[in-house]
Coordinates of C-alpha atoms in Angstrom, one line a residue:
M1 CA 150.2 177.2 139.7
N2 CA 154.1 177.3 138.9
L3 CA 155.7 174.5 139.8
K4 CA 159.0 175.7 138.4
R5 CA 162.2 173.4 139.1
I6 CA 160.0 170.4 140.5
R7 CA 161.7 167.0 139.4
S8 CA 160.0 165.2 140.2
S9 CA 136.7 132.0 135.6
A10 CA 136.7 132.8 137.8
T11 CA 133.9 132.4 135.6
G12 CA 131.6 132.5 138.2
V13 CA 128.9 130.3 137.5
L14 CA 130.5 128.7 134.3
L15 CA 128.1 125.7 134.4
A16 CA 129.6 122.3 134.6
A17 CA 127.5 121.0 131.6
A18 CA 128.8 124.2 129.8
L19 CA 132.5 123.5 130.8
S20 CA 132.3 119.6 129.8
V21 CA 130.7 119.7 126.4
G22 CA 132.7 122.8 125.7
F23 CA 130.1 125.2 125.2
L24 CA 132.0 128.3 126.3
T25 CA 134.5 128.8 123.6
V26 CA 137.8 131.5 123.8
S27 CA 139.2 132.5 120.5
T28 CA 142.9 133.7 120.6
G29 CA 143.7 137.0 119.8
A30 CA 146.8 138.2 118.1
A31 CA 147.3 141.4 120.3
H32 CA 149.6 141.3 122.8
A33 CA 149.4 143.5 126.2
V34 CA 152.4 145.7 127.1
A35 CA 152.5 144.0 130.5
S36 CA 155.0 142.2 132.1
C37 CA 153.4 139.4 134.2
G38 CA 154.3 136.8 136.4
G39 CA 152.7 134.5 135.1
D40 CA 148.8 134.0 134.5
V41 CA 146.8 136.7 135.8
S42 CA 144.9 135.7 138.9
V43 CA 141.1 136.5 138.7
Y44 CA 139.2 135.9 142.2
G45 CA 135.5 136.1 142.6
V46 CA 132.2 134.9 145.2
L47 CA 129.5 133.2 143.7
A48 CA 126.0 133.9 145.2
D49 CA 125.7 131.1 147.2
G50 CA 129.3 132.5 148.8
R51 CA 131.7 130.1 147.3
L52 CA 135.0 131.4 146.3
T53 CA 136.2 131.2 142.5
Y54 CA 139.5 131.4 141.0
T55 CA 140.5 131.9 137.5
A56 CA 143.9 132.0 135.5
I57 CA 143.9 134.2 132.3
A58 CA 147.0 134.1 129.8
P59 CA 147.9 138.1 130.1
T60 CA 149.0 138.1 126.4
T61 CA 146.2 136.7 124.8
G62 CA 143.1 136.8 127.1
D63 CA 142.5 133.2 127.1
R64 CA 141.2 131.5 130.2
E65 CA 143.4 128.9 131.3
R66 CA 141.3 127.0 134.2
T67 CA 138.5 127.9 136.4
L68 CA 138.2 126.6 140.0
I69 CA 135.1 126.7 142.6
G70 CA 136.1 126.5 146.0
P71 CA 134.4 126.5 149.4
A72 CA 131.9 129.2 150.9
L73 CA 133.3 131.7 153.1
G74 CA 131.0 131.7 155.7
F75 CA 129.7 135.3 155.7
T76 CA 128.2 137.5 153.2
P77 CA 130.7 139.2 151.1
K78 CA 130.6 142.9 150.2
A79 CA 133.6 144.1 148.7
M80 CA 136.9 142.6 147.9
A81 CA 140.7 143.5 147.3
T82 CA 143.4 140.8 146.2
L83 CA 146.4 141.4 148.1
N84 CA 148.8 138.7 146.0
F85 CA 148.0 135.3 144.3
N86 CA 147.5 133.5 147.8
T87 CA 145.7 136.5 150.2
I88 CA 142.5 138.0 149.5
L89 CA 140.9 141.0 151.9
V90 CA 137.0 140.7 151.9
T91 CA 134.5 142.7 153.8
S92 CA 131.1 141.6 155.2
T93 CA 127.9 143.1 154.8
A94 CA 128.4 143.4 158.7
G95 CA 131.2 145.5 158.1
D96 CA 133.6 143.4 159.6
L97 CA 137.2 142.8 157.3
Y98 CA 138.3 139.1 156.5
R99 CA 141.3 137.8 155.4
V100 CA 141.3 135.0 152.7
D101 CA 144.1 132.6 153.0
V102 CA 144.3 130.6 149.9
Q103 CA 146.4 127.2 150.1
T104 CA 146.4 126.2 146.5
N105 CA 144.7 127.0 143.2
T106 CA 146.8 125.0 141.0
N107 CA 144.4 121.7 140.4
A108 CA 141.5 123.0 142.9
L109 CA 141.0 126.0 144.9
T110 CA 141.4 125.2 148.4
L111 CA 141.6 127.7 151.8
A112 CA 144.2 128.0 154.5
A113 CA 142.1 129.9 156.9
V114 CA 139.4 132.5 156.4
V115 CA 140.4 135.3 159.4
K116 CA 138.3 138.0 160.8
I117 CA 141.0 140.7 161.2
W118 CA 138.6 143.7 161.7
D119 CA 135.6 143.8 163.6
G120 CA 133.4 146.2 162.4
G121 CA 133.6 149.8 160.3
W122 CA 134.5 148.2 157.1
T123 CA 132.0 149.5 155.2
F124 CA 133.4 150.3 151.8
D125 CA 131.0 149.3 148.8
K126 CA 134.3 149.0 146.7
M127 CA 137.7 148.1 147.2
A128 CA 141.3 147.9 145.3
Y129 CA 144.7 147.4 146.0
D130 CA 147.5 148.6 144.2
G131 CA 149.8 146.1 144.5
H132 CA 152.4 148.7 145.9
G133 CA 151.2 148.5 149.4
H134 CA 148.2 151.2 149.1
L135 CA 144.5 149.8 149.8
Y136 CA 141.8 152.1 148.4
G137 CA 138.0 152.0 149.3
T138 CA 134.9 154.0 148.5
V139 CA 131.8 154.7 150.6
S140 CA 129.3 157.5 150.2
G141 CA 131.2 159.3 147.5
Q142 CA 134.6 159.2 149.4
L143 CA 137.7 157.6 148.4
H144 CA 139.6 156.2 151.7
Q145 CA 143.3 155.0 151.7
Y146 CA 145.4 152.8 153.9
V147 CA 149.0 151.8 153.9
V148 CA 149.3 147.5 153.9
S149 CA 152.5 146.8 155.5
E150 CA 152.2 142.7 155.4
D151 CA 151.6 140.4 152.7
K152 CA 149.0 138.8 155.4
P153 CA 148.0 141.4 157.4
S154 CA 146.5 140.5 160.7
G155 CA 144.5 143.9 161.2
P156 CA 145.1 147.4 162.5
A157 CA 148.9 147.0 163.0
H158 CA 149.4 145.9 159.5
I159 CA 146.5 148.3 157.6
G160 CA 147.0 151.4 159.0
Q161 CA 147.8 155.5 158.4
H162 CA 144.3 156.0 157.2
A163 CA 143.8 158.8 155.3
L164 CA 140.5 160.3 153.9
I165 CA 141.4 161.4 150.2
D166 CA 138.9 163.3 149.0
T167 CA 135.1 163.3 148.3
G168 CA 133.3 163.1 145.0
F169 CA 134.3 159.7 144.2
V170 CA 130.9 158.6 142.8
L171 CA 131.7 155.8 141.0
K172 CA 130.2 152.5 139.3
T173 CA 133.2 150.6 139.4
L174 CA 136.9 150.7 140.9
A175 CA 140.3 149.1 139.9
A176 CA 143.7 149.7 140.8
A177 CA 146.0 149.7 137.5
G178 CA 149.2 150.6 139.4
D179 CA 151.2 152.4 142.3
D180 CA 148.4 154.9 143.5
Q181 CA 147.1 154.7 139.8
L182 CA 143.1 154.0 140.1
V183 CA 141.0 153.3 136.7
A184 CA 137.2 153.3 137.4
T185 CA 133.5 153.5 135.6
T186 CA 130.6 156.0 136.0
S187 CA 127.3 154.9 135.9
D188 CA 127.1 157.7 132.8
G189 CA 129.5 155.0 130.6
R190 CA 132.6 157.1 131.4
L191 CA 135.7 155.4 131.6
L192 CA 138.3 157.5 134.2
S193 CA 141.9 157.4 135.1
Y194 CA 143.1 158.6 138.8
K195 CA 146.5 159.2 140.0
I196 CA 146.7 159.7 143.7
N197 CA 149.2 162.3 144.8
G198 CA 148.4 162.6 148.4
V199 CA 145.1 164.0 151.0
G200 CA 142.9 166.5 148.6
D201 CA 145.7 166.0 145.6
W202 CA 145.2 163.7 142.4
D203 CA 144.6 163.9 139.0
R204 CA 141.7 162.6 137.1
A205 CA 141.4 162.0 133.0
V206 CA 139.1 160.5 130.9
L207 CA 139.9 157.6 129.1
A208 CA 136.8 157.4 127.1
P209 CA 133.9 159.3 127.4
S210 CA 131.0 156.6 126.9
G211 CA 130.4 153.2 126.2
W212 CA 131.4 151.8 129.8
S213 CA 127.8 152.2 131.4
A214 CA 127.4 148.5 130.9
V215 CA 130.2 147.4 132.8
D216 CA 129.2 146.3 136.1
S217 CA 132.7 145.2 137.4
L218 CA 136.5 146.1 136.6
S219 CA 139.4 144.4 137.5
S220 CA 143.0 145.1 136.7
P221 CA 146.1 142.9 137.4
G222 CA 148.3 146.2 136.7
G223 CA 150.8 146.9 133.8
G224 CA 148.1 148.0 131.3
L225 CA 145.5 145.2 131.6
Y226 CA 142.0 145.8 132.2
Y227 CA 139.0 143.1 132.5
G228 CA 135.1 144.4 132.6
R229 CA 132.6 142.3 133.0
T230 CA 129.4 143.2 130.6
N231 CA 125.9 141.1 130.6
G232 CA 128.1 138.2 132.2
G233 CA 130.8 138.3 130.0
L234 CA 134.2 139.1 130.6
Y235 CA 136.2 141.6 128.0
W236 CA 139.8 142.6 128.3
Y237 CA 141.4 145.7 127.4
T238 CA 145.3 146.6 127.2
D239 CA 146.4 150.2 127.7
D240 CA 149.8 151.4 126.3
D241 CA 150.8 153.5 129.0
P242 CA 148.1 153.3 132.1
F243 CA 149.9 156.0 133.7
D244 CA 149.6 158.7 130.9
G245 CA 145.8 159.7 131.5
D246 CA 145.0 158.8 127.8
G247 CA 142.6 156.6 126.4
G248 CA 143.7 157.2 122.8
D249 CA 146.2 154.4 122.9
M250 CA 144.1 151.4 124.6
T251 CA 143.2 148.5 122.5
Y252 CA 139.6 147.0 122.8
H253 CA 139.7 143.0 122.2
T254 CA 135.8 143.3 122.0
S255 CA 135.9 140.4 119.0
D256 CA 138.1 138.3 121.1
P257 CA 136.5 138.3 124.9
V258 CA 138.0 136.3 127.8
D259 CA 134.4 134.5 127.8
A260 CA 130.9 136.1 126.2
S261 CA 129.1 134.6 129.0
G262 CA 128.9 132.7 132.4
W263 CA 130.6 135.4 134.7
T264 CA 128.1 135.7 137.4
Q265 CA 130.1 136.3 140.5
S266 CA 128.7 139.4 142.9
I267 CA 132.3 140.5 143.0
L268 CA 135.2 139.8 141.3
S269 CA 139.1 141.3 142.2
A270 CA 142.1 140.9 140.1
S271 CA 145.8 140.8 141.9
G272 CA 147.0 144.3 141.7
G273 CA 150.9 142.9 141.7
N274 CA 150.5 140.6 139.1
C275 CA 151.7 142.7 136.1
A276 CA 154.4 145.3 135.8
Y277 CA 154.0 148.1 133.2
V278 CA 156.9 147.5 130.4
P279 CA 157.4 151.1 128.6
S280 CA 157.0 150.5 124.7
A281 CA 160.0 151.9 122.6
P282 CA 158.6 153.1 119.2
P283 CA 161.1 153.4 116.7
A284 CA 163.1 157.1 117.2
S285 CA 161.7 159.9 114.8
S286 CA 163.4 161.6 112.3
I287 CA 163.2 165.3 111.5
G288 CA 159.8 166.3 110.2
G289 CA 158.8 162.8 110.3
T290 CA 156.4 160.8 112.1
I291 CA 156.7 161.0 115.8
S292 CA 155.0 159.5 118.8
R293 CA 153.4 161.1 121.9
A294 CA 156.2 159.2 124.3
E295 CA 158.9 160.7 122.2
V296 CA 157.5 164.1 122.2
L297 CA 157.2 164.5 126.1
A298 CA 160.7 162.8 126.5
R299 CA 162.2 165.7 124.0
G300 CA 160.1 168.1 126.0
K301 CA 161.5 166.9 129.3
N302 CA 165.1 166.7 128.1
W303 CA 165.0 170.4 127.5
Y304 CA 163.2 170.9 131.0
D305 CA 165.5 168.7 132.9
R306 CA 168.7 170.6 131.6
D307 CA 167.0 173.9 132.2
V308 CA 167.6 175.3 128.8
P309 CA 167.8 179.4 129.4
Y310 CA 165.3 181.5 127.3
N311 CA 167.0 183.5 124.4
Q312 CA 165.1 184.3 121.2
G313 CA 168.6 185.0 120.0
A314 CA 170.2 181.5 121.0
T315 CA 169.7 178.0 120.1
A316 CA 170.0 174.8 121.9
P317 CA 170.3 171.1 120.7
D318 CA 167.6 168.3 121.1
V319 CA 168.2 165.4 123.2
S320 CA 170.0 164.0 120.2
G321 CA 172.4 166.6 119.5
T322 CA 171.6 166.2 115.7
K323 CA 169.5 169.4 115.7
S324 CA 169.4 172.7 117.5
Y325 CA 166.8 175.0 117.8
R326 CA 165.6 178.4 119.1
T327 CA 165.3 178.5 122.6
D328 CA 161.8 180.5 122.9
C329 CA 158.5 179.1 123.5
S330 CA 157.7 177.9 119.8
G331 CA 161.4 176.8 119.3
F332 CA 160.6 174.5 122.3
V333 CA 157.5 173.0 120.6
S334 CA 159.2 173.2 117.6
M335 CA 161.9 171.0 119.1
S336 CA 159.2 168.5 121.1
W337 CA 157.8 167.9 117.9
H338 CA 161.0 167.4 115.8
L339 CA 160.1 169.8 113.3
S340 CA 162.5 170.6 110.7
T341 CA 162.3 174.4 111.3
S342 CA 162.0 176.4 114.4
E343 CA 158.3 177.8 114.0
T344 CA 157.1 181.1 115.4
T345 CA 154.0 181.0 117.5
S346 CA 152.2 182.7 114.1
T347 CA 153.3 179.5 111.7
L348 CA 152.8 176.4 114.0
G349 CA 149.3 176.6 112.8
S350 CA 150.7 175.3 109.6
V351 CA 152.1 172.4 110.9
A352 CA 149.1 171.3 113.0
T353 CA 145.5 170.6 113.2
T354 CA 143.2 173.0 115.4
I355 CA 141.4 170.8 117.8
S356 CA 138.9 171.2 120.8
K357 CA 140.5 172.2 124.2
S358 CA 138.8 169.1 125.5
A359 CA 140.2 166.9 122.9
L360 CA 144.1 167.6 124.2
R361 CA 146.1 164.7 124.4
P362 CA 150.0 164.1 125.8
G363 CA 151.9 165.9 123.2
D364 CA 149.8 168.4 121.9
A365 CA 150.0 172.1 122.2
L366 CA 148.1 175.2 123.2
N367 CA 149.4 178.4 121.1
D368 CA 148.3 181.9 121.8
A369 CA 149.8 183.4 118.0
G370 CA 151.9 185.9 117.7
E371 CA 152.4 185.3 121.9
H372 CA 153.1 182.4 123.5
T373 CA 152.7 178.6 123.3
V374 CA 153.1 175.6 125.6
L375 CA 153.4 171.7 125.2
F376 CA 150.3 170.1 126.6
I377 CA 151.8 166.9 129.2
G378 CA 148.6 165.9 130.1
W379 CA 145.3 166.4 132.3
K380 CA 145.2 167.2 135.8
D381 CA 141.3 167.4 136.2
Q382 CA 139.9 167.1 132.4
D383 CA 136.5 168.0 134.4
A384 CA 137.7 170.9 135.6
G385 CA 139.7 171.7 132.6
T386 CA 143.0 171.8 134.6
F387 CA 146.5 170.1 133.3
Y388 CA 150.2 170.3 133.3
Y389 CA 152.6 171.7 130.9
Y390 CA 156.1 172.6 129.8
S391 CA 156.9 176.1 128.4
E392 CA 159.8 177.7 127.6
S393 CA 158.4 180.9 129.2
N394 CA 160.8 184.0 129.2
P395 CA 164.4 185.1 130.6
S396 CA 163.4 185.0 134.3
V397 CA 161.5 181.8 134.1
D398 CA 163.5 179.7 131.6
M399 CA 162.1 176.3 131.6
E400 CA 158.9 176.0 133.3
Y401 CA 156.6 173.1 134.5
G402 CA 153.2 174.5 135.6
S403 CA 149.6 173.9 136.0
A404 CA 146.7 175.7 134.3
N405 CA 143.1 175.9 133.5
V406 CA 142.4 175.6 129.7
N407 CA 139.3 177.8 130.1
S408 CA 139.8 180.3 132.5
G409 CA 142.6 182.6 134.4
S410 CA 146.0 182.7 132.4
I411 CA 148.3 180.2 131.0
A412 CA 152.2 180.8 131.5
G413 CA 151.1 184.5 132.0
H414 CA 149.1 184.9 128.9
P415 CA 145.0 184.7 129.0
A416 CA 143.7 181.0 128.9
S417 CA 141.0 182.5 126.3
A418 CA 143.5 183.5 123.9
Y419 CA 144.5 180.2 123.4
V420 CA 143.9 177.6 120.9
A421 CA 144.7 173.8 121.0
L422 CA 146.8 172.7 118.2
R423 CA 147.7 168.8 117.0
Y424 CA 150.8 168.2 115.2
K425 CA 149.8 166.7 111.8
K426 CA 152.2 164.1 112.2
I427 CA 151.8 162.8 115.5
A428 CA 151.5 158.7 115.6
S429 CA 148.3 158.9 117.2

């Protein structure tokens, strides 16, 4: 497909005795999240006896600041999505939808109201709110989306525009990581990232191929912060860029959990709009030096935005204007990698390492020696092998933004089977 010119604690049952004698301790980690948060992260939960819980977590250290236990909700909950720090949507096992209004969660957890706003039809096993007006729910492998138009919705008037996104979403956990950005785990232990573009249109990447099977609850306040519960302990993770579909830039704070045990709530939910993603600003690379993946993509996008004309006999400056590169496919990849010379498709391999196509990450390249090369942007559906790319294609197309399959068909007009995956030897990660 050619997309040319598209621009586009609460620790549930933390035992009172354990809290009073300091049995559960939290160590302070040195790592810092990339999130910009409006205070502590708010995590709500429901205990087995139906009582609501609230926990405040420091976003930069993972320290649990306080846990409060409030009153029972008065119904048996099934799924929960936190709209903001004092508004929660909760479904019942009977299929009703309730709005829980929190009066205070400072020194005690008290409720202003528990209001049934929808009578029947809400059978989702998981829900998540993205903090930007979209509520998601899964049931029988289907992913549904609603638009929430009020901070305290009162029913169909404020929760509408229902859409069935697609089927095939058989997930163990679900959380919203940002605007139409979901993160989920599967029963076989994978950590997945989804970007929801519309009905029947979504991107899926594998952030981790294994290791997440023990996580039975996943929450995110946005901003690249994830909280996963494993065997009653709550662990936190930071994603340097939660929107790039790449798990290679995640930090696992396994030696510094929020709590090693005590989280026994039946369901957990973090406020989806609590934190905002702040792009990191790594040092700019020097010619022929180490370069970050983010900078590779930014350099490639610069030529795409400028629609640099294809010409094997011409050159064009890079984004800084300090060096020019040949304006063909391999010159473009050389420019994106900030190489000292414009390599050819036959010589790109000398500055790169061959990797498997399934291991491709943003900023890598696919190269058909002697024919063509493209810059890998990210996965559209990693399981299916589809991906996005930039390419300086030919005189009739010039700069191209496209989608193809690494395993079949053609990539920018050349057989996919002829390409090998390359990773620049000096890419930062």
